[in-house]
Coordinates of C-alpha atoms in Angstrom, one line a residue:
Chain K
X1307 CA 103.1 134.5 144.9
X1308 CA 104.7 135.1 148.2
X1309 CA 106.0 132.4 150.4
X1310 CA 103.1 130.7 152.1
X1311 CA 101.6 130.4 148.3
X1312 CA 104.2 128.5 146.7
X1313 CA 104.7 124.7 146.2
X1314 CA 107.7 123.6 147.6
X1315 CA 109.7 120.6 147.8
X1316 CA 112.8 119.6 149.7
X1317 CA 115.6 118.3 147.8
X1318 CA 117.7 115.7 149.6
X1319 CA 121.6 117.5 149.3
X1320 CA 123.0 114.0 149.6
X1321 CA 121.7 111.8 147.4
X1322 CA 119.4 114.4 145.4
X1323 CA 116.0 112.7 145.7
X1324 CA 113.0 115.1 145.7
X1325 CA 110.6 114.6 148.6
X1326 CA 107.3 116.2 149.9
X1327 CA 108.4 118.9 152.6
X1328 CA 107.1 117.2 155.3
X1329 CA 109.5 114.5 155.8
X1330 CA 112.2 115.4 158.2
X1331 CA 114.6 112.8 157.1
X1332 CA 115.4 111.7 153.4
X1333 CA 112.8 109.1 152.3
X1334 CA 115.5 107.4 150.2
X1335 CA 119.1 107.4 152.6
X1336 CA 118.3 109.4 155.7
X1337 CA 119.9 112.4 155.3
X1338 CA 118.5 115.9 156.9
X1339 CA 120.3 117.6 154.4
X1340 CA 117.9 119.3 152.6
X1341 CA 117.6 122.2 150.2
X1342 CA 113.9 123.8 148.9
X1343 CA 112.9 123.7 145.5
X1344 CA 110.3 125.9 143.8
X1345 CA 108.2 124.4 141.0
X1346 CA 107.8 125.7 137.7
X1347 CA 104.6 127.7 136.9
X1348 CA 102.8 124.8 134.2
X1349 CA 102.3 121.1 135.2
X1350 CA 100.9 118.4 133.6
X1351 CA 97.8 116.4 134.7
X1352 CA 98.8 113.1 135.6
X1353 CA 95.2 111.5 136.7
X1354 CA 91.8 113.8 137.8
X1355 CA 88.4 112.3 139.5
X1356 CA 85.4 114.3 140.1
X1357 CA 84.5 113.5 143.6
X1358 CA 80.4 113.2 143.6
X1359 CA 80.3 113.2 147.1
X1360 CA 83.0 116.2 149.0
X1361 CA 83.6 116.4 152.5
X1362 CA 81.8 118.2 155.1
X1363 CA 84.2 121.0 154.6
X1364 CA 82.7 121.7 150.9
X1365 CA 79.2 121.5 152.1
X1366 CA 78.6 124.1 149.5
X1367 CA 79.7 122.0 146.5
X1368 CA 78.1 119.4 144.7
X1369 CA 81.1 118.1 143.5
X1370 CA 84.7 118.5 143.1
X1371 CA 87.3 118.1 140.8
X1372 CA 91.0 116.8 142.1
X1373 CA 93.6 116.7 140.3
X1374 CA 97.7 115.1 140.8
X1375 CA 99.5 117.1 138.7
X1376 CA 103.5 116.9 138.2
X1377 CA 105.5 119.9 137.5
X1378 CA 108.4 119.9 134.6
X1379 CA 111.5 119.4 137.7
X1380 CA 109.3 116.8 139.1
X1381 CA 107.8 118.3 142.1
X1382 CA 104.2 116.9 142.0
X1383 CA 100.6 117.8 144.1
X1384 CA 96.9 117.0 144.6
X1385 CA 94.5 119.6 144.0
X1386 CA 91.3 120.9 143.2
X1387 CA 91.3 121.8 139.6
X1388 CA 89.0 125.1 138.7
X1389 CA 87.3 123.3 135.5
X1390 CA 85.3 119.8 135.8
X1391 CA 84.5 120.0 132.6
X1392 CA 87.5 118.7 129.3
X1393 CA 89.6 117.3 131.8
X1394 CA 92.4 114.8 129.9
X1395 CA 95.2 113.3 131.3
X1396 CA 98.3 115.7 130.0
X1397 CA 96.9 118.8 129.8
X1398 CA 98.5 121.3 131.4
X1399 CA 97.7 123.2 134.2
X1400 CA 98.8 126.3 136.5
X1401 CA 98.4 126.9 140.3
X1402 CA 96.4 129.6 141.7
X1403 CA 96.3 130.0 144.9
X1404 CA 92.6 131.1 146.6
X1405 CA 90.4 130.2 149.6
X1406 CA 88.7 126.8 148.7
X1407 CA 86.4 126.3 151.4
X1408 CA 85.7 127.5 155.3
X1409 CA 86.1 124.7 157.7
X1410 CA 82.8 123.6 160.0
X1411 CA 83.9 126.3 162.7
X1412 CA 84.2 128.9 159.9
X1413 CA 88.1 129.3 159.8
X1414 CA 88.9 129.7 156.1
X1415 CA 91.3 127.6 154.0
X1416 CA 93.6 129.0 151.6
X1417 CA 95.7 126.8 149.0
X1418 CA 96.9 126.0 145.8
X1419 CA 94.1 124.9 143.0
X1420 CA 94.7 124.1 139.4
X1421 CA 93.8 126.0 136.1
X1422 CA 94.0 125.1 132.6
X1423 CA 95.9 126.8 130.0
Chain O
X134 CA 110.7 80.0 166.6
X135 CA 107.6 77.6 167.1
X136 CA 105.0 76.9 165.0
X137 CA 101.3 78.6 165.2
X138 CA 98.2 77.4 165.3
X139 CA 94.1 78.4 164.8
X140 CA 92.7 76.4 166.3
X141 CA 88.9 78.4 166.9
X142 CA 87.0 80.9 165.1
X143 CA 84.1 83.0 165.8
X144 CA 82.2 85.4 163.2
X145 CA 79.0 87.5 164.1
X146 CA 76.6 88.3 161.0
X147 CA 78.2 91.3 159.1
X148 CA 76.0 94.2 158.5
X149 CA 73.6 97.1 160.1
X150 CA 72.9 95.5 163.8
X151 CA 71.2 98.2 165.5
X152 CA 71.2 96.4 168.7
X153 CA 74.3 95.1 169.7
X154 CA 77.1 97.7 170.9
X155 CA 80.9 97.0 169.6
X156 CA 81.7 95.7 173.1
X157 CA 78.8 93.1 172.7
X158 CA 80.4 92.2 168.8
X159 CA 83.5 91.7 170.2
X160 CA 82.0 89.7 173.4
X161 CA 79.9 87.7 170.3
X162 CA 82.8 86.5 168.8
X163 CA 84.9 86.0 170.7
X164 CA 82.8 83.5 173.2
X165 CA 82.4 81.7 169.7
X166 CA 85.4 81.7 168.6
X167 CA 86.7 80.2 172.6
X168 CA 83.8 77.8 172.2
X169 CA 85.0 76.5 168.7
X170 CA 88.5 76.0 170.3
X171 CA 87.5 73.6 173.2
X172 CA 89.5 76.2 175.5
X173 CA 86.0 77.1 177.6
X174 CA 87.8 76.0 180.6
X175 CA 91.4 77.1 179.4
X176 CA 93.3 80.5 180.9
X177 CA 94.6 82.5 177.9
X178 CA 98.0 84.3 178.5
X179 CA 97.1 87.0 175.9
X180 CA 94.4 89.5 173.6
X181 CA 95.1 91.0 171.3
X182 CA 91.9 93.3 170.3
X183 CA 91.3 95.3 166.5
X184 CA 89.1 98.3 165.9
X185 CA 90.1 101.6 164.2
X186 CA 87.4 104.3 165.2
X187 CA 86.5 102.9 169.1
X188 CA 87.5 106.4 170.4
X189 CA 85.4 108.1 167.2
X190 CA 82.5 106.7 166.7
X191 CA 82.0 104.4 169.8
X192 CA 83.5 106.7 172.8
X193 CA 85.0 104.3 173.9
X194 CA 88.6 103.8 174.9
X195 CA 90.1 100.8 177.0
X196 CA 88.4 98.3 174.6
X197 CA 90.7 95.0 175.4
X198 CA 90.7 95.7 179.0
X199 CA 87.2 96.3 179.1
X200 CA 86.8 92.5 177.0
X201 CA 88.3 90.5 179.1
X202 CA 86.8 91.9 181.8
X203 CA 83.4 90.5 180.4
X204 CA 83.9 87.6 179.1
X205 CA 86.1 86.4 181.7
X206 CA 89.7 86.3 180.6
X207 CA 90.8 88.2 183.5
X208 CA 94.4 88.4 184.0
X209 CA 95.3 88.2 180.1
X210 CA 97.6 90.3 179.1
X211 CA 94.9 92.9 176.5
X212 CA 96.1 95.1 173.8
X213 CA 94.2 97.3 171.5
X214 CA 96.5 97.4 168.3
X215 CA 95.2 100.2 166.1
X216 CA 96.6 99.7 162.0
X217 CA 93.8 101.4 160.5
X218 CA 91.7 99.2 158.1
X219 CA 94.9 96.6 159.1
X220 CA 94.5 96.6 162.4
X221 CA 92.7 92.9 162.2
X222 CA 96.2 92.1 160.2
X223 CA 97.9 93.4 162.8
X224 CA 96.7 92.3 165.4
X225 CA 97.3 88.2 164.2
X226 CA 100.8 89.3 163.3
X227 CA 101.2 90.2 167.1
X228 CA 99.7 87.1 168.4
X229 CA 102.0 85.1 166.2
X230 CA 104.9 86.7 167.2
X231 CA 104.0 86.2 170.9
X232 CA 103.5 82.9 170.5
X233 CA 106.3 82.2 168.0
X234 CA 109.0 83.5 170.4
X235 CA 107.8 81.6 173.2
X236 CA 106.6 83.9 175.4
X237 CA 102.8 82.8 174.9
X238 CA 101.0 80.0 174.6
X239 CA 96.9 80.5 174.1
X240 CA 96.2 83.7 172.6
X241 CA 92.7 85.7 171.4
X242 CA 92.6 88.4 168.6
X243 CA 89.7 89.8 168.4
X244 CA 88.7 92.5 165.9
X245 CA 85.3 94.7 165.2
X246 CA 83.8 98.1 164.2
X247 CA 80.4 99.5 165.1
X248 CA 79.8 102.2 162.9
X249 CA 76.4 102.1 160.7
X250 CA 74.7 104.3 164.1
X251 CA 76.4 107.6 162.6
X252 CA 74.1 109.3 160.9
X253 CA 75.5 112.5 159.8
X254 CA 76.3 112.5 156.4
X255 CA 79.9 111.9 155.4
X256 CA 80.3 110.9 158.9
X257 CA 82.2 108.0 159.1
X258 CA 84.3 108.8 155.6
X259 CA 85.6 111.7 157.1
X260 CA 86.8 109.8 160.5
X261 CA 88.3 107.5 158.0
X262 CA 90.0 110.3 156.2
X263 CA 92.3 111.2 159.0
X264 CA 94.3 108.6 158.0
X265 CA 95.2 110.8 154.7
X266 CA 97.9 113.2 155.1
X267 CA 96.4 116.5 155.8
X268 CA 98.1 119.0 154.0
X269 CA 99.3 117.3 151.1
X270 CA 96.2 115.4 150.9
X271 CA 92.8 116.0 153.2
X272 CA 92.7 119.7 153.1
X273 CA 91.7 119.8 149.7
X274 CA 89.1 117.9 149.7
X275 CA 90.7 114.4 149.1
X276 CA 88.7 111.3 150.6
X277 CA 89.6 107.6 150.0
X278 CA 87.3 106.9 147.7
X279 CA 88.9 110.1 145.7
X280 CA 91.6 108.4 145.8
X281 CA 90.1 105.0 144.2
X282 CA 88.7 107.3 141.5
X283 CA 92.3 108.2 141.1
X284 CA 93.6 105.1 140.7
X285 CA 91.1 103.6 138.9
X286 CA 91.5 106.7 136.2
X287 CA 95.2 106.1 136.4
X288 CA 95.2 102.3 135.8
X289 CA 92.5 102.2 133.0
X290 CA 94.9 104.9 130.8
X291 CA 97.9 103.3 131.7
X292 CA 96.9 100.0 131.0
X293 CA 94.4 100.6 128.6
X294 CA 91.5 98.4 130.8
X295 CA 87.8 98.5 130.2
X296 CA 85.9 100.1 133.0
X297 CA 83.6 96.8 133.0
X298 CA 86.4 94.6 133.9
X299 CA 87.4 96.1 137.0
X300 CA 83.3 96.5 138.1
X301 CA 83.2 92.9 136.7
X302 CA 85.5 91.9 140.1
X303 CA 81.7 93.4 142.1
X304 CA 79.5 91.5 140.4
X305 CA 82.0 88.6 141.6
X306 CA 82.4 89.3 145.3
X307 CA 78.6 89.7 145.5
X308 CA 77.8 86.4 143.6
X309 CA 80.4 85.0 146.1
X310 CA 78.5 86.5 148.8
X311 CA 75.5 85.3 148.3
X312 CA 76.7 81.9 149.6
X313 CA 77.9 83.2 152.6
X314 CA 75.5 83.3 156.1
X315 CA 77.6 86.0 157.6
X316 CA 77.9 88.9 154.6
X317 CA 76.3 92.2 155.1
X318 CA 75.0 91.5 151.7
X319 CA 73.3 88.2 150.2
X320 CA 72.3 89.7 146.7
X321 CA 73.5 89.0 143.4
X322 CA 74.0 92.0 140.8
X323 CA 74.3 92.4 137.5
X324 CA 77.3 94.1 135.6
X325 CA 74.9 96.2 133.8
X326 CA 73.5 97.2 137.1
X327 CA 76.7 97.6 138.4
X328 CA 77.8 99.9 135.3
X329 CA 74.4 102.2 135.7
X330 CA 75.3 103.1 139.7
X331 CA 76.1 106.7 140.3
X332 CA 79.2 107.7 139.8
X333 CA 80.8 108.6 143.4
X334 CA 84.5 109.4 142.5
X335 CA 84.5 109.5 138.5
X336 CA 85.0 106.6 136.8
X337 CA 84.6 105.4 140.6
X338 CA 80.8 104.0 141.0
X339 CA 78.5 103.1 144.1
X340 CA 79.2 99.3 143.4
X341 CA 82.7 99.6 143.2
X342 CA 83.1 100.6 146.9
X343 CA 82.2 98.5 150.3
X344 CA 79.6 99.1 152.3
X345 CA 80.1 100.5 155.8
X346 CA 79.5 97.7 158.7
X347 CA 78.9 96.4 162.1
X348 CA 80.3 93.4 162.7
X349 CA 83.1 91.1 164.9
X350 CA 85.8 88.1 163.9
X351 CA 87.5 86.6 166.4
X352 CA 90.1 83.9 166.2
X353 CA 91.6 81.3 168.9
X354 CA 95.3 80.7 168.1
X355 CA 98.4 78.7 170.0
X356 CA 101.5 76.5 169.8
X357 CA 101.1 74.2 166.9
X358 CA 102.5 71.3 169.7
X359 CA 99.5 71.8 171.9
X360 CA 96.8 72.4 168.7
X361 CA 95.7 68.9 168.6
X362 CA 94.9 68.8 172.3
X363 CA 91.9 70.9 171.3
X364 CA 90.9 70.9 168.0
X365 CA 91.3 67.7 165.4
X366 CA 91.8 70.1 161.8
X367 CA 94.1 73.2 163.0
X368 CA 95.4 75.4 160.4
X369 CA 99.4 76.6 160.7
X370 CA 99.9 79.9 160.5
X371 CA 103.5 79.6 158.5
X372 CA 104.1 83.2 157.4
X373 CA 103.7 86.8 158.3
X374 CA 104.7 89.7 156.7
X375 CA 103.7 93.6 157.0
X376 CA 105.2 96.7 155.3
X377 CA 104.8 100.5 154.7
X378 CA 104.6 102.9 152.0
X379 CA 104.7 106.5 151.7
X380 CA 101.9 108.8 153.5
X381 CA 101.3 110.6 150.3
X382 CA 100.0 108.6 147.5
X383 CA 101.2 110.8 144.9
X384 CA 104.8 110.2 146.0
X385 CA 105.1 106.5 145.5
X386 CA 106.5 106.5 141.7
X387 CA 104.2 104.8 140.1
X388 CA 100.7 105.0 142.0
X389 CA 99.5 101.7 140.3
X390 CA 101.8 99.5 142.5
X391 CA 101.6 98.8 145.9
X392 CA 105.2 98.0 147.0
X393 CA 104.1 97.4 150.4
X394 CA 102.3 94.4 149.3
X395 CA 105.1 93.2 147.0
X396 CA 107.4 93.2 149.8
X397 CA 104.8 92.0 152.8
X398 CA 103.8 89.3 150.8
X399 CA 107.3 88.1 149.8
X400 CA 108.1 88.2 153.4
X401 CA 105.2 86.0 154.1
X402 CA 105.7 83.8 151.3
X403 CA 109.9 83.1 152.0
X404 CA 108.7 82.6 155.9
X405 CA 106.3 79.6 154.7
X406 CA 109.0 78.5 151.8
X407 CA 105.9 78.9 149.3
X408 CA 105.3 81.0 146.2
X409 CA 102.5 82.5 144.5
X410 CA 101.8 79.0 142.7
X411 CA 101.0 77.3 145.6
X412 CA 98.4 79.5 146.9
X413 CA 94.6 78.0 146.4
X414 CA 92.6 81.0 147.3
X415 CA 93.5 84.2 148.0
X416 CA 91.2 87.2 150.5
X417 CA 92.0 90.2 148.9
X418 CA 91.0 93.4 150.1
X419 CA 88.5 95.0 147.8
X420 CA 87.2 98.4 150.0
X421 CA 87.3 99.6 146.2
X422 CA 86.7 97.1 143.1
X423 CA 90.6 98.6 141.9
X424 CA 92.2 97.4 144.7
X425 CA 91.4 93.8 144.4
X426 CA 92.8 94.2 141.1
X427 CA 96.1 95.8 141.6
X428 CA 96.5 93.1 144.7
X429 CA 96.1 90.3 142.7
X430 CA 98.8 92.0 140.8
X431 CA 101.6 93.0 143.1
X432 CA 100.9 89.9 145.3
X433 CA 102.0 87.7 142.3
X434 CA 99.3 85.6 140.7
X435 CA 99.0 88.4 137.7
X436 CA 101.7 90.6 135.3
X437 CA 101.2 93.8 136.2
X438 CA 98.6 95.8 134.6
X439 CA 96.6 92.3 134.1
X440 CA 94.2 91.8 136.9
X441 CA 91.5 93.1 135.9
X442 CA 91.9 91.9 132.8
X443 CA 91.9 88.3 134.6
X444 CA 88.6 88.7 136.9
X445 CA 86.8 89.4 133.8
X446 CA 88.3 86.6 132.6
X447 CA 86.8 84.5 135.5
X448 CA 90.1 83.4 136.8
X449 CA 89.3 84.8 139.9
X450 CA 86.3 83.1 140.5
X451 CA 85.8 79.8 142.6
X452 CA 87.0 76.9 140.2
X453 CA 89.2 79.8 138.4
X454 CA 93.1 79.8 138.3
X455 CA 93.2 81.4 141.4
X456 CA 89.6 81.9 143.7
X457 CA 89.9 85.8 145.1
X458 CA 87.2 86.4 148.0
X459 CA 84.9 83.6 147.9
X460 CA 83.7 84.8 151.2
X461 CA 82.2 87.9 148.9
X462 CA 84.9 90.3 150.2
X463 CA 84.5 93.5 151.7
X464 CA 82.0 94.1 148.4
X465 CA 79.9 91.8 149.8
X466 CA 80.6 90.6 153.2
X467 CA 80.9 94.1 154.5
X468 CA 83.8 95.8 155.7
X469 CA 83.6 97.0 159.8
X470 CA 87.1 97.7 159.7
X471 CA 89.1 96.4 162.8
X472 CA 87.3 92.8 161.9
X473 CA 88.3 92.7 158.0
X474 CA 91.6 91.0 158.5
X475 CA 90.3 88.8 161.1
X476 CA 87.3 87.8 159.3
X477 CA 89.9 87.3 155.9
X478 CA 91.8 84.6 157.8
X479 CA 88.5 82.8 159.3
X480 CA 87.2 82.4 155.4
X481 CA 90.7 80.7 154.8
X482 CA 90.4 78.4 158.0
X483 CA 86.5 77.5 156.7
X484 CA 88.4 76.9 153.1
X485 CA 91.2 75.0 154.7
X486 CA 89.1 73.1 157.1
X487 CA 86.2 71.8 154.1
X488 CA 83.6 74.1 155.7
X489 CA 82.8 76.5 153.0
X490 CA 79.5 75.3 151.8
X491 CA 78.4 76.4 148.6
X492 CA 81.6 78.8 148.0
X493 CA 84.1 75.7 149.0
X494 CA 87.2 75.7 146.8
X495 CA 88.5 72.6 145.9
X496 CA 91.2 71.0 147.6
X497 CA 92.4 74.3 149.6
X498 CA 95.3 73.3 151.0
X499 CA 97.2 77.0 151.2
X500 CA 95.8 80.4 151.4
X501 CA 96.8 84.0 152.0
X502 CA 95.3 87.5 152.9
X503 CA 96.0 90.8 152.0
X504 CA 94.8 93.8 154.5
X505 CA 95.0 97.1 153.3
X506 CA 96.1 100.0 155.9
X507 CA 95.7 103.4 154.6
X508 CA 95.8 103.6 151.2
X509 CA 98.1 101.2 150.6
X510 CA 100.5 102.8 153.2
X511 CA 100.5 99.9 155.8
X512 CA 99.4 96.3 154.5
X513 CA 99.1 93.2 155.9
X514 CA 99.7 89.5 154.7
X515 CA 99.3 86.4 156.4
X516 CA 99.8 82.7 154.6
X517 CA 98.2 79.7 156.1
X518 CA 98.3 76.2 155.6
X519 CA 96.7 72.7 156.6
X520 CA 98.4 71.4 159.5

């Protein structure tokens, strides 16, 4: 994977709690100290729906599957997962990362999606 | 600071009302909820006006100014105070805290959505999705009722709860709705019906999610001194409280608990000196069957993992160890966003005040709301009490 398709967290330097990358300041003692962690390549599935009813963007689907997963260092993320069917909370998964849809102006979006092992 | 007092309310019919515009809701209400207080002839030093999607699905921007304009409020101080499906909350918490510190004395909130004209499909659930975060959450695909199917899948296995007892809190809300005038929906349904909708957001069904609405609250409130020089049965406002959780959904340690609700609660309940004991009826709110469940949890009438287990029960019902949503809910009495939390307090004034009808609880002396920003990101609570 190169760097755009890896799932990356920031670790907070001062007091060590794992965030989402977004947040510019540490969620738990405000620090901006911050170091990246990679996940692992298998995660567990922590809950799944399958979403009868997608968004505009997945006008092609019928339905989706999405997935949180959590990752063995405890990095986690929501996803589509590849298979709706023998989903179980606990099975593990692995991230791929592919186009998942075209937005309504035709721009495509590329991402993480979750397979089974 | 002072006391705070309703002292009016005013409540359009909820539902799909083709021929009002959300400036004529808000007009509706309003004008009823001024008439209610006795303050016809009365200046107002402040409104305070709710709606999430004006700008969306409306065009329409300049809402409070264009309010008071109309109905004849004119030099009010007007606010619009946007808090997503909150923003009702909000927008009470902001009028008490103006009048509280002194600075006002009559105040108007005023909340209401107009949104059942948008016909393109998915339409108004993806205007409500930009509340989701969009790269950890919206851009793949992830809606809020995905995230109720989440949830709910979560909570069942964790618990180990019965998909009928959380659809049981529908069948509820709707029998509680049907002795309501101003719900979207006066129909009673059956848990068997309920359990045989399509499935939306697996194990998420149709009759576990609100409708979409049209539809305006408005309440009158001021300094508890003055209260009885308009209206003989005001209702104190005696707590407040409002708090914030995570963006991302999947960050919050344990997705089944809504710490914003366990701390804006608490907050409301230490401001009024009450705990959850001496509430008699509680407005939760139930956009997804789940979440009425998981409130009645982290808002302290339930253990953990128990709610569910307790509407099945029927101790949620009216006459049940704690009443939840006799007005019907947003199940039932609809849910046009920026009027939810007003509307949630109004049913407690009605309770408070005798004037619930059929769906009266006995003896309701104290109630409290819960509105529901985000998911679960930004909540609400208000507490209120017989003066």
């Amino acid at each position: 994977m190169n760097s755009k398709e890896r799932i990356e967290w920031k670790k907070c330097n001062n007091c060590g709690f794992l965030q989402y990358p977004t947040h510019l300041r540490c969620l738990k003692c405000k620090s901006k100290d911050f170091i990246l962690v990679e996940t692992s390549s298998v995660c567990n599935l922590l809950s799944y729906t399958i979403l009868n009813a997608p968004p505009a963007e997945f006008r092609n689907q019928k339905s989706l599957a999405l997935g949180i997963v959590e990752f063995e260092n405890g990095i986690r993320a929501l996803g589509q997962i590849s298979s709706k069917e023998d989903l179980e909370i606990g099975m593990k998964l692995k991230p791929i990362y592919k186009k998942i849809c075209e937005n309504l102006d035709g721009s495509e979006v590329y991402t993480h999606i979750f397979e089974p092992i | 600071m002072r006391e705070v007092a309703i002292i009016g309310v005013g409540h359009t019919k909820f539902g799909r009302l083709n021929d009002k515009s959300l400036l004529d809701l808000l007009c509706e209400a309003s004008l009823e909820a001024i008439e209610d207080s006795n303050t016809s002839n009365t200046d107002f030093d402040s409104v305070y006006v709710a709606s999430m999607l004006a700008e969306t699905l409306n065009h329409m921007t300049g809402v409070a100014s264009a309010l008071v304009d109309r109905i004849g409020l004119l030099p009010a101080a007007a606010d619009h105070i946007k808090n997503g499906p909150a923003s009702g909350g909000s927008a009470i918490k902001n009028a008490f805290y103006a009048i509280a510190s002194g600075a006002c004395e009559l105040v108007l909130v005023s909340g209401a959505e107009k949104m059942t004209h948008i016909t393109l499909p998915g339409g108004v659930t993806s205007a409500v999705a930009t509340m989701t975060h969009h790269n950890a959450e919206r851009i793949h695909g992830a809606s809020l009722p995905s995230f109720a199917g989440l949830l709910t899948r979560s909570y069942m296995e964790k618990y180990n709860v019965p998909k009928e007892w959380i659809t049981s809190i529908a069948v509820k809300n709707h029998r509680n709705g049907l002795n309501n005038p101003y719900a979207h929906f006066q129909k009673e349904i059956t848990l068997k019906k309920a359990m045989e909708s399509p499935i939306i957001a697996d194990p998420l069904q149709l009759y576990d999610i609100c409708p979409i609405s049209d539809g305006a609250a408005a309440i009158v409130m001021c300094d508890a001194n003055i209260a009885k020089k308009y209206c003989d049965s005001p209702i104190l406002i005696t707590g407040v409280g409002q708090a914030t959780d995570t963006h991302i959904i999947y960050e919050r340690e344990d997705v089944t608990v809504l710490n914003a609700l366990r701390i804006c609660s608490k907050q409301a309940y230490d401001m009024a000196k009450k705990t959850p004991n001496d509430i008699d009826v509680f407005e939760a709110h139930d956009a997804f069957t789940i979440l009425e469940a998981i409130q009645s949890e982290d808002i302290g009438f339930f253990k953990k993992g128990e709610g569910a287990k307790a509407a099945h029960e029927g101790l949620t019902e009216i006459g049940g160890k704690i009443p939840i949503n006799p007005s019907g809910g947003l199940k039932a009495r609809g849910h046009p966003l920026g009027a939810t939390g007003v509307a949630q307090v109004i049913e407690l004034v009605w309770q408070l005040r005798g004037e619930a009808g059929k769906r009266q609880v006995a003896d309701a002396d104290t109630g409290i709301t819960c509105n529901f920003g985000g998911f679960g990101n930004n909540i609400v609570s208000i507490l209120v009490e017989r003066m």
